[in-house]
XYZ file of C-alpha atoms in Angstrom:
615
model
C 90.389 242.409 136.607
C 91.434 246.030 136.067
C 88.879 248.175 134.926
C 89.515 251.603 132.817
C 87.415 254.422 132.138
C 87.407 255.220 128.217
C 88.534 259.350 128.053
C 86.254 259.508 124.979
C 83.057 258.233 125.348
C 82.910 257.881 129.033
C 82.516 253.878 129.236
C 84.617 250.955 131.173
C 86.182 248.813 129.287
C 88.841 245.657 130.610
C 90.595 246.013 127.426
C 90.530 249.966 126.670
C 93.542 249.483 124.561
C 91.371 247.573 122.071
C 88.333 249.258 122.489
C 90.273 252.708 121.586
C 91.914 251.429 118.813
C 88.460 249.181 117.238
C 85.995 251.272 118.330
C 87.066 254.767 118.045
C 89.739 254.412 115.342
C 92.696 255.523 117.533
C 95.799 254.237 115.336
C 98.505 256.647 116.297
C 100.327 254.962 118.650
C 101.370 257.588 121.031
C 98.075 259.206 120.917
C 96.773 255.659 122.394
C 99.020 255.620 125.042
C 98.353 259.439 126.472
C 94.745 258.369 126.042
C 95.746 255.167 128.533
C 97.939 257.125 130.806
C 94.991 259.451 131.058
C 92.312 256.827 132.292
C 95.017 254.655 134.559
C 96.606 257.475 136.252
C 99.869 255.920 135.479
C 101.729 259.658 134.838
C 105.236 260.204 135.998
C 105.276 263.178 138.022
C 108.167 262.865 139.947
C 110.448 265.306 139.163
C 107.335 268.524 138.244
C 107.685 270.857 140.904
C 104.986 271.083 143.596
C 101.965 272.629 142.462
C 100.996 273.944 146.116
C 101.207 277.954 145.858
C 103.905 278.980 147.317
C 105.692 275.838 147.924
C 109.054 275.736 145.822
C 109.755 272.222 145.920
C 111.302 270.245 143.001
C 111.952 266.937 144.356
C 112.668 263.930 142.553
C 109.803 262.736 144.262
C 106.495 264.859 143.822
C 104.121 261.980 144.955
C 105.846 261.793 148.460
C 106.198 265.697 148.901
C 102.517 266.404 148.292
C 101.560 263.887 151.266
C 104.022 266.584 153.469
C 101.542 268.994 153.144
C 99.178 268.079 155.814
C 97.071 271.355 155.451
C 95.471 269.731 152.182
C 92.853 267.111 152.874
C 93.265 263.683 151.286
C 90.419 264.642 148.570
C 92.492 268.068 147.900
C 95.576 265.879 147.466
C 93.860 263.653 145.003
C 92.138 266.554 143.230
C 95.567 268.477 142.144
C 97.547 265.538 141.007
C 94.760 264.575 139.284
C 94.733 267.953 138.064
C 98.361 267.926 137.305
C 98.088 264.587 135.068
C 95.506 265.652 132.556
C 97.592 268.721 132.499
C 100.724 267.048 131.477
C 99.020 264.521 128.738
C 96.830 266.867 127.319
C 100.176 268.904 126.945
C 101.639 266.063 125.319
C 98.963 265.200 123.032
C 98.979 268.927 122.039
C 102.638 268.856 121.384
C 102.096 265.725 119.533
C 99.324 267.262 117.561
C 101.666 270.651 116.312
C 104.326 268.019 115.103
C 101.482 266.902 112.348
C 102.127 263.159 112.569
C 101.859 260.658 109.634
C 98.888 258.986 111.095
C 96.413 262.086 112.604
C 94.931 262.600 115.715
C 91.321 261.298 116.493
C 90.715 262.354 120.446
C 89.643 266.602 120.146
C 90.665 266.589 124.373
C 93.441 269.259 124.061
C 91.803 271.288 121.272
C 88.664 271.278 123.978
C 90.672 272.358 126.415
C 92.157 275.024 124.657
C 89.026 276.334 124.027
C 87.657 276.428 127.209
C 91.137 277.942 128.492
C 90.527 280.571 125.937
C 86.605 281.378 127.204
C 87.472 281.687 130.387
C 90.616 284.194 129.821
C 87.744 287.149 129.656
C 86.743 286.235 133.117
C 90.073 285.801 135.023
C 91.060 289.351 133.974
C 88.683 290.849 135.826
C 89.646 289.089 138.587
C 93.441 289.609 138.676
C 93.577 292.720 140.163
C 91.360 291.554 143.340
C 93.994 288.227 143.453
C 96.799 290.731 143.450
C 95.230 292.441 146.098
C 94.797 289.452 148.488
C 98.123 288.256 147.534
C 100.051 290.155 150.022
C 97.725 288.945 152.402
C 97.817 285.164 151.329
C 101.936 285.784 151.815
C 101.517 287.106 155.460
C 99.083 283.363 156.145
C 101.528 281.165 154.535
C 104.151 282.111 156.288
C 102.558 282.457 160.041
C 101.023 278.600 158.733
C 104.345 277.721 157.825
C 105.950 278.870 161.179
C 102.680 276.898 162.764
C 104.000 273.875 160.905
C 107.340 273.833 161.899
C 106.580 274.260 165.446
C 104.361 271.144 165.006
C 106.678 269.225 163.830
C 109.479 269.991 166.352
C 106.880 268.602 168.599
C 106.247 265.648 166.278
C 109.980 265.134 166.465
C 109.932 265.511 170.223
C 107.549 263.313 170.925
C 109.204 260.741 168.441
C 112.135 260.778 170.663
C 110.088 260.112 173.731
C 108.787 257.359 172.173
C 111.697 255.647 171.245
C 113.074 256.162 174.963
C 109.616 254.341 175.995
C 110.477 251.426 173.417
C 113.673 250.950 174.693
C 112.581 250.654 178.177
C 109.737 248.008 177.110
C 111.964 245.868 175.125
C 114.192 245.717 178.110
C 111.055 244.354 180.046
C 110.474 242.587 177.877
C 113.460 240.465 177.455
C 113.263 239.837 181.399
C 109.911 238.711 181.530
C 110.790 236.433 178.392
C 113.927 235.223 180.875
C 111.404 234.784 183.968
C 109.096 232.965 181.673
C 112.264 230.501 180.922
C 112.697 229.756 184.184
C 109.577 228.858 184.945
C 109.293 226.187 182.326
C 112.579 224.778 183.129
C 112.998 224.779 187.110
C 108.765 224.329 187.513
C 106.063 226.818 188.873
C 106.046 225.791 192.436
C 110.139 226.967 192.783
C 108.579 230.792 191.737
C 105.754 231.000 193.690
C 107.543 233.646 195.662
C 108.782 235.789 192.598
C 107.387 239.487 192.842
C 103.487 240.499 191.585
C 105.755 242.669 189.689
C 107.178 240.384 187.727
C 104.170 238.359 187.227
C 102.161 241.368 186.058
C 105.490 241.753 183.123
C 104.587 238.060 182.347
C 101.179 238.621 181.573
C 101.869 241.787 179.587
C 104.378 239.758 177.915
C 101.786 237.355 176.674
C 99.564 239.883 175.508
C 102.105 241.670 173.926
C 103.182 238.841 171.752
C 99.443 236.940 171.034
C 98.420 240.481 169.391
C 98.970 240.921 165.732
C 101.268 243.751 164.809
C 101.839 245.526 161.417
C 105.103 246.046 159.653
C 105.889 249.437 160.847
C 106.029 252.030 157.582
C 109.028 254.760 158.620
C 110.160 257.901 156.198
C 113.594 256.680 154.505
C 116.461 259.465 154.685
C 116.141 260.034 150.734
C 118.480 263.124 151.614
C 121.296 261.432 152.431
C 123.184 261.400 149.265
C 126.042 258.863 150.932
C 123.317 256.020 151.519
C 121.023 256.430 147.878
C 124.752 256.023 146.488
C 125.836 252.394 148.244
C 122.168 251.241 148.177
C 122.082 251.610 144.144
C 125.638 250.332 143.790
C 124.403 247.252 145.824
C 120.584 247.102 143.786
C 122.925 247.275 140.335
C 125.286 243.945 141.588
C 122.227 242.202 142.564
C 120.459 242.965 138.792
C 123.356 242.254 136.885
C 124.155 243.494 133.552
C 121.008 241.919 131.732
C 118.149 241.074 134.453
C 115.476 239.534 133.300
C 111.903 241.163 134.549
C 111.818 238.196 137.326
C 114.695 239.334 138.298
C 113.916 243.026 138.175
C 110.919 242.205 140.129
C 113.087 240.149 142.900
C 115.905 242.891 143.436
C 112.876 245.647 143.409
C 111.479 243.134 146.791
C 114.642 243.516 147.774
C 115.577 246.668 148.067
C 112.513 247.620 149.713
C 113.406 245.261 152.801
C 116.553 247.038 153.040
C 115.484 250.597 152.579
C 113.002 249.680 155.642
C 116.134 248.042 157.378
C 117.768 251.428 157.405
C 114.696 253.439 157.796
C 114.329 251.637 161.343
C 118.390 251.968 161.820
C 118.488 255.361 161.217
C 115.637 256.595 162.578
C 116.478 260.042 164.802
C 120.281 259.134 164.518
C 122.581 262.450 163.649
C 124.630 262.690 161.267
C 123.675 260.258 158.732
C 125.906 260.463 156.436
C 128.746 259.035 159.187
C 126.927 255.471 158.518
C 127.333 255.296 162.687
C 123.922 253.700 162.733
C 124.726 250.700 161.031
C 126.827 249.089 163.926
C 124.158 250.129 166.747
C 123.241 246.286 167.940
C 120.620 247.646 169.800
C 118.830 249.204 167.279
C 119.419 246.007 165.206
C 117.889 243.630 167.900
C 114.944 245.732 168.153
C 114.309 245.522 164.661
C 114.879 241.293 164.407
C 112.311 241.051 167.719
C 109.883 243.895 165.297
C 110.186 241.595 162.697
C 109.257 238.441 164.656
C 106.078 240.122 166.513
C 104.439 240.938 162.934
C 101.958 239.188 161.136
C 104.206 238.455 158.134
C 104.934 234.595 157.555
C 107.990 233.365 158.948
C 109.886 232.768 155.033
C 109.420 236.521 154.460
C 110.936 237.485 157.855
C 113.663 235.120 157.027
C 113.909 237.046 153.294
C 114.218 240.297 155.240
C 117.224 238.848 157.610
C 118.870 237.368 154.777
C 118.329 240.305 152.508
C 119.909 243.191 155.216
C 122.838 240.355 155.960
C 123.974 240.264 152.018
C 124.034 244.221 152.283
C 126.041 244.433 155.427
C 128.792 241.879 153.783
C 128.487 243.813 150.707
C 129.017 247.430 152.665
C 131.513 245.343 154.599
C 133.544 244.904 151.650
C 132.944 248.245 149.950
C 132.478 250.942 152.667
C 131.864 254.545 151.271
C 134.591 257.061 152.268
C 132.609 258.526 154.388
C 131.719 255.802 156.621
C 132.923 256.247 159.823
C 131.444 252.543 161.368
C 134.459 250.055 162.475
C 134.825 246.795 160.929
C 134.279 245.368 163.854
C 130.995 247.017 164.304
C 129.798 245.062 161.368
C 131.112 241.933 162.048
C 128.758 241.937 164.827
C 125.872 242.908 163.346
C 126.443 240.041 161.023
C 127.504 237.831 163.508
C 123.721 239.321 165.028
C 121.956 238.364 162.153
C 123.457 234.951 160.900
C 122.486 234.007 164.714
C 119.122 235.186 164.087
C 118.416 233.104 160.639
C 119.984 229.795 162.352
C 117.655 230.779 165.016
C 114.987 230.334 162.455
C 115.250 226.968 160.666
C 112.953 225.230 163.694
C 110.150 227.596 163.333
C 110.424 227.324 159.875
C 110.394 223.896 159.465
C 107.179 223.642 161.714
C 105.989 226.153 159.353
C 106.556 224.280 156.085
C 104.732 220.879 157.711
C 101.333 223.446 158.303
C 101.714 224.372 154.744
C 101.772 220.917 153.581
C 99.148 220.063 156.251
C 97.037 222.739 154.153
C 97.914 221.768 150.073
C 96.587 218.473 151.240
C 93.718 219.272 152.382
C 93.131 220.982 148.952
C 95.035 218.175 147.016
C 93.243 217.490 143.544
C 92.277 213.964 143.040
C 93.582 211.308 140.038
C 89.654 211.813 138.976
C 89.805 215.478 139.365
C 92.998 215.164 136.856
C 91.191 212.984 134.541
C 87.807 214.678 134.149
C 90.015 218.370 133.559
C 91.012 216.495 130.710
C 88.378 215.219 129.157
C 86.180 218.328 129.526
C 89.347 220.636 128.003
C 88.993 217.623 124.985
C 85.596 218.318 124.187
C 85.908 222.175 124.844
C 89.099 223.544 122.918
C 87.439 222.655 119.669
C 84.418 224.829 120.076
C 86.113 228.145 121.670
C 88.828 227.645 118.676
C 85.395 227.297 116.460
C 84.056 230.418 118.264
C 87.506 232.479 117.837
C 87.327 231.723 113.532
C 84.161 233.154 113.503
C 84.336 236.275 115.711
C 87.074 237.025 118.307
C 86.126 237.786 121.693
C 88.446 238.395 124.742
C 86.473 236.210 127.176
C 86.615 233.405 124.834
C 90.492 233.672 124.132
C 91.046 233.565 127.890
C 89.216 230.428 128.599
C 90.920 228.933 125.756
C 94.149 229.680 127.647
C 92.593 227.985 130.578
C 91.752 224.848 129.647
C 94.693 223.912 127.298
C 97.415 224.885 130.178
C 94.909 222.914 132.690
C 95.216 220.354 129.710
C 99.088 219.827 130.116
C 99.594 220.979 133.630
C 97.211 218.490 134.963
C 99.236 215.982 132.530
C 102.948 217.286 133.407
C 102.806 219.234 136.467
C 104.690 221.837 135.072
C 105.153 225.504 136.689
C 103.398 228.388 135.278
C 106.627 229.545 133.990
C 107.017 227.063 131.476
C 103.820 228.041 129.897
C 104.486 231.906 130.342
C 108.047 231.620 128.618
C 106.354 229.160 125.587
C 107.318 231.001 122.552
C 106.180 230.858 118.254
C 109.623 229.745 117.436
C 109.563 226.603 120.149
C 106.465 225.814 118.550
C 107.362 225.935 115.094
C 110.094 224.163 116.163
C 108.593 220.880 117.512
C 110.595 218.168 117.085
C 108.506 215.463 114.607
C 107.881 211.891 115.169
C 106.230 210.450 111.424
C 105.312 207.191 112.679
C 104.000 208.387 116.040
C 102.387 211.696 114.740
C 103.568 213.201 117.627
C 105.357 216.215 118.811
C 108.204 216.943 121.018
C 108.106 220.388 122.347
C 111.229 221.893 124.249
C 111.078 225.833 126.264
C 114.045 226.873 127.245
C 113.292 229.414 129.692
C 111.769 228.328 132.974
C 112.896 228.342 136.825
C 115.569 224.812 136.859
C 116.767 225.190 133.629
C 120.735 225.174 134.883
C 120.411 222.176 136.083
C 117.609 220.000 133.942
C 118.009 221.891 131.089
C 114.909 222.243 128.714
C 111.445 221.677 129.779
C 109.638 219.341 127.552
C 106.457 218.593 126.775
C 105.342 215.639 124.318
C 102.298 216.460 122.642
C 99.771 214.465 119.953
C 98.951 215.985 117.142
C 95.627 217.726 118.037
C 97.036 218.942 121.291
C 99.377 220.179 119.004
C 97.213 221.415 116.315
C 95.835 223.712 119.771
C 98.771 225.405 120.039
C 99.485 226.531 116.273
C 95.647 227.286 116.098
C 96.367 229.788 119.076
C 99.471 231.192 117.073
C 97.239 232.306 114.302
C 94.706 234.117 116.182
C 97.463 236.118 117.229
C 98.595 236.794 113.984
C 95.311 237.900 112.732
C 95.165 239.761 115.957
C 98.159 241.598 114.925
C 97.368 242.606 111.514
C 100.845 243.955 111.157
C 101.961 245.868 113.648
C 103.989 244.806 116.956
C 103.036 241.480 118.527
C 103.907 239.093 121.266
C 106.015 236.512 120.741
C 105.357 234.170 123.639
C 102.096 231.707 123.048
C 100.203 232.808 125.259
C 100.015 236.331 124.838
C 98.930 239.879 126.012
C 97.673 242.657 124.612
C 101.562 244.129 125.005
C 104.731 242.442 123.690
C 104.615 240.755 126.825
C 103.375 237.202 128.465
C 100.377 236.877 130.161
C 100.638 237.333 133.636
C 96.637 236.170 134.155
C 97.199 232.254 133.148
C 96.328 231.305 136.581
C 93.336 233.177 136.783
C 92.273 231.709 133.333
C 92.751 228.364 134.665
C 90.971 229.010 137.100
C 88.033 230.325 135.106
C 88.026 227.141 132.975
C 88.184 225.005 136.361
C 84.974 226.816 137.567
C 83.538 226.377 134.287
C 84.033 222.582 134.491
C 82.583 222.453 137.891
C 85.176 220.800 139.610
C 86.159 221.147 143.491
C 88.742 223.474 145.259
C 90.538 226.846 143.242
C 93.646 225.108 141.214
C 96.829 226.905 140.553
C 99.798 225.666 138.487
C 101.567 224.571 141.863
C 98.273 222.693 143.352
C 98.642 220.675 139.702
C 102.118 219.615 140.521
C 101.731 219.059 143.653
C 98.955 216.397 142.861
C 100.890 214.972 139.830
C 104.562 214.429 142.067
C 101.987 212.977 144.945
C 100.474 210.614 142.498
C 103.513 209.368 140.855
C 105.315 208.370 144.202
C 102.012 206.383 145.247
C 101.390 204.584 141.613
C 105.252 203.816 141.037
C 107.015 204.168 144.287
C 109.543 206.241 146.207
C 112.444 204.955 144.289
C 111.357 203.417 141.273
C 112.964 204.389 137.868
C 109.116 205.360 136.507
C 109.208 207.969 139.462
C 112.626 209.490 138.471
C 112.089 209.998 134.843
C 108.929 211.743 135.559
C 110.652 214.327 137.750
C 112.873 214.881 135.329
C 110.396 215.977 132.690
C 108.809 217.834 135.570
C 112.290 219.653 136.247
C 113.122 219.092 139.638
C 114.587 215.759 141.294
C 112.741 213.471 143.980
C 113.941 215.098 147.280
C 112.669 218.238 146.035
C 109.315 216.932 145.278
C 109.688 215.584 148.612
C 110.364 218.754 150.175
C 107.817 220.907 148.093
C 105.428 218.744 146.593
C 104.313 215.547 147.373
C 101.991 215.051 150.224
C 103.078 213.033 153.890
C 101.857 209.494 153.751
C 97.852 208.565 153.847
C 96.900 206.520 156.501
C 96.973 203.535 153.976
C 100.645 203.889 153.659
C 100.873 204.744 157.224
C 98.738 201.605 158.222
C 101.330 199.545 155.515
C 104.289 201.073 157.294
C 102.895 199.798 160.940
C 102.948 196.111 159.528
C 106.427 196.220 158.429
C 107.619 197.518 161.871
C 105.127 193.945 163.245
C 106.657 192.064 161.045
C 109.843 193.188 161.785
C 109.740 192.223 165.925
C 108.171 189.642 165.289
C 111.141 187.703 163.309
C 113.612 188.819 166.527
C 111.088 187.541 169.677
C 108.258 186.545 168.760
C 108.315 183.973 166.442
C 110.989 182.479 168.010
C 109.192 182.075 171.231
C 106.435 181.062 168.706
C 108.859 178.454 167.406
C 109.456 177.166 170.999
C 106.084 176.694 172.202
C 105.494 174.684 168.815
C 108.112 172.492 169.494
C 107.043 171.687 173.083
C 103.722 170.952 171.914
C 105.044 168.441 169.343
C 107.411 166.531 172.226
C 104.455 166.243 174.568
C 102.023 164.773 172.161
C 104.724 162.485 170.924
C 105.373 161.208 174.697
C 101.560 161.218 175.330
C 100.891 158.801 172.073
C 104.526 156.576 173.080
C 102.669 155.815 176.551
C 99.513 155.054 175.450
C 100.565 152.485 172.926
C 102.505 150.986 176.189
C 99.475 151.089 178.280
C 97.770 148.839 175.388
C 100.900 145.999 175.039
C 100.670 145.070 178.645
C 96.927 144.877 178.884
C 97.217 142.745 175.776
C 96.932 138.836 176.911
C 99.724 136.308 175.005
């Protein structure tokens, strides 16, 4: 839970939006949000030139070009943007303040300010004239520091170099101790007992190498090559689309970033950038795939990152720049590289998906679990909607999130974007049953809806009753300015983001076991309804479809491998199965066998008894 520090009066607040706007009577819009922007930090500087004297920079990127300047300590770094930031809202509340707004100005920061600016004039002048006197001699330092610096980083750049020739020459070793190390498993040990110490000792280092945990290495993008920003934002634009939704924005934005770092590694002390040679180096490529598969990221995102970079080869495939001076048939092979490299993948990730299931059951919320959520959200919605009549408080509107999503997610299994994307008018729009009493609700944004169309929910009247209650706090909330129009709302036009945590606050609250999540839910309900009704009943497939995904996907995702119950119930039917083909007949046989001897046994005794009879 974020934190902010009020500008004003000095205190934290979670909601300082509120708190400004209650408590000290900020109502000018604007005004509110410098005031934020002023306790967050969030202050676009990118394109204010450097503030370091004598530096001339004015990048489009201030935040990166300050961390160039290694003479500054980290505190010094942090000290003159934050410098720079009050500087620039305090400007902008000033300017805001001389265009005498409809609603006026509460905060006095940039009249302060002013003043203090204004005290202090009287004691700079005196000393000017000593600053203009050291200032030839500050000159002469910069520039011997400056010469310092570059020499540095010629070194830096050097040394660099070196180091790539070094990586080179390991991966190389690499790759033939990984080749020894096949042998050995396939042709035995005792057929290598004369190989080399040599190669033994690259063994060894081998398996050292690859048991340690590596980090995603961070390299500097070429931001000046004006060639790639061009092809890399023609590329982020086709994946947005012409109206991306903020999921989307969000996904493309994850995107991106693999690719950037994809190039950053590619190009890394190449010439001439702007060629596009370094695109079609294979080597360079392979040493990125085996970077990717010796860090500690989980095999799906290393997969993301190969398919990512693949899509934006194909795509620079199709549309090279003018400039681009790589041959198609360059690219062809690094794609031909790196569709090798995902097929190479499905095993490992397959293995990986079992120890992910392995873990969500060992979490897995029981039918009773389900049941008792519930019950306690019964008995508790009425009193925090009592509470939230009499006095709104933040704390109590988030735990009344909690427990009626945990309400119907522990009923439907729903996602969390079903609930995020619930808006007023799907509400007021309910679809009514008279002689029922109940409620059919229908959101039309949520993750399947191409191919199951709207998620629905049915809902009784109270459960109902819930949601237009929550409405109407809102409203009163609002008190006629902007508001939200999803159900669940924020504090911004926007949905909340935090309905997981809020669940999660009403599960504690309940004192049931494990941390839930909107996916743990599901998971339990699609387990639970292939147990109760079977793996192909009709009960089983009209659940999934009001849960928005079909049965081999709940399968896949979802529902757990079988208990040892089933498991046990699966071991008869393979008995019972051999024993109709062998055993019973041989069962069969020794029956009959049995039968004909006792037959003969009883036919000779009742001749034994006619002959010792007398006439």
């Amino acid at each position: 839970m974020v934190v902010n520090s009020c500008p004003i009066c000095a205190k934290s607040y979670t909601a300082l939006s509120q708190h400004l706007r209650y408590t000290h009577g900020v109502l000018n819009v604007q005004e509110r949000s410098y005031l934020m922007k002023l306790s967050n930090g969030r202050v676009d500087l990118r394109k204010v030139p450097c503030p370091v004297p004598a530096c001339t920079e004015t990048g489009s990127r201030l935040d990166r070009h300050i961390d160039k300047h290694t003479e500054l300590s980290r505190k010094a770094k942090d000290r003159l943007m934050f410098r720079l930031k009050r500087k620039f809202v305090l400007a902008g509340l000033s300017t805001l303040r001389a265009s005498n707004p409809s609603i006026p100005l509460v905060s006095t920061l940039d009249i302060a300010e002013s003043a203090e600016r204004g005290a202090g004039v009287a004691e700079n002048s005196e000393d000017e004239e000593e600053e203009e006197e050291n200032k030839e001699v500050l000159k002469n330092k910069i520039e011997k520091l400056k010469a310092m610096l570059q020499g540095r980083n010629d070194e830096i750049e050097s040394l660099k170099q070196y180091n790539r020739t070094i990586l080179v020459k390991y991966n190389n070793l690499r790759r033939s101790s990984n080749r020894t190390t096949l042998q050995a498993r396939m042709v035995g040990g005792a057929q290598l007992e004369g190989s080399s110490s040599h190669q033994t000792s690259q063994v060894d280092a081998s398996c050292m190498a690859t048991s340690q945990v590596i980090a995603l290495r961070q390299l500097a993008f070429p931001d000046h090559v004006t060639v790639l920003i061009d092809i890399l934002e023609e590329f982020r634009k086709l994946q947005a689309g012409p109206r991306p939704s903020q999921k989307l924005l969000n996904n493309v934005n994850s995107k991106m970033y693999r690719i950037r770092h994809f190039v950053a590694w590619m190009s890394e002390g190449m010439p001439r950038l702007s060629k596009l040679k370094f695109l079609g180096q294979l080597d360079r490529l392979q040493g990125w795939v085996s970077h990717l598969r010796e860090c500690s990221m989980a095999l799906s995102t290393t997969l993301h990152y190969l398919k990512n970079v693949c899509q934006f080869l194909v795509f620079f495939q199709e549309t090279p720049p003018t400039s681009s001076c790589v041959s198609n048939t360059a690219i062809v092979k690094a794609i031909r590289e790196l569709g090798a490299s995902i097929r190479s993948w499905a095993r490992p990730l397959a293995i990986h998906a079992m120890h992910v299931k392995e873990k969500k059951e060992a979490a897995l919320h029981s039918m009773e679990e389900l049941c008792e959520c519930r019950r306690l959200a019964l008995l508790a919605i009425p009193k925090l909607l009592s509470k939230l009549e009499v006095q709104h408080c933040n704390m109590d509107q988030w735990k009344l999130f909690g427990y009626v999503t945990g309400f119907l997610a522990s009923l439907y299994g729903h996602r969390l974007g079903v609930f995020l994307n619930m808006t007023d008018g799907q509400v007021t729009k309910a679809v009514h049953c008279p002689e029922k009493g109940d409620y059919l609700l229908k959101v039309e944004e949520h993750k399947t809806n191409q191919s199951f169309g709207m998620a629905k929910m049915l809902l009784s009247s109270q459960e109902y009753g819930w949601l237009l209650s929550i409405i109407q706090i809102k409203n009163r909330l609002a008190a006629g300015s902007a508001k939200s129009k999803y159900v669940f709302f924020n504090t911004n036009a926007s949905p909340s983001t935090l309905l997981t945590r809020y669940l999660q606050m009403a599960w504690l609250e309940m004192n049931l076991r494990g941390v839930p999540t909107f996916t743990s839910l599901r998971t339990a309900v699609a387990t639970f309804a292939r147990d109760r009704h079977g793996e192909d009943s009709e009960e089983r497939h009209s659940m999934a479809r009001l849960m928005c995904h079909d049965t081999a996907t709940s399968d896949k995702f979802y529902a757990m491998d079988l208990t040892i119950k089933q498991a046990r119930k699966g071991r008869l039917l393979f008995e019972q199965a051999q024993e109709t083909t062998s055993t019973r007949t041989l069962h069969q046989c020794d029956a009959v066998d049995l039968k004909d001897g006792e037959k003969k046994k009883k036919k000779n005794t009742e001749k034994d008894e006619e002959e010792s009879t007398p006439p």
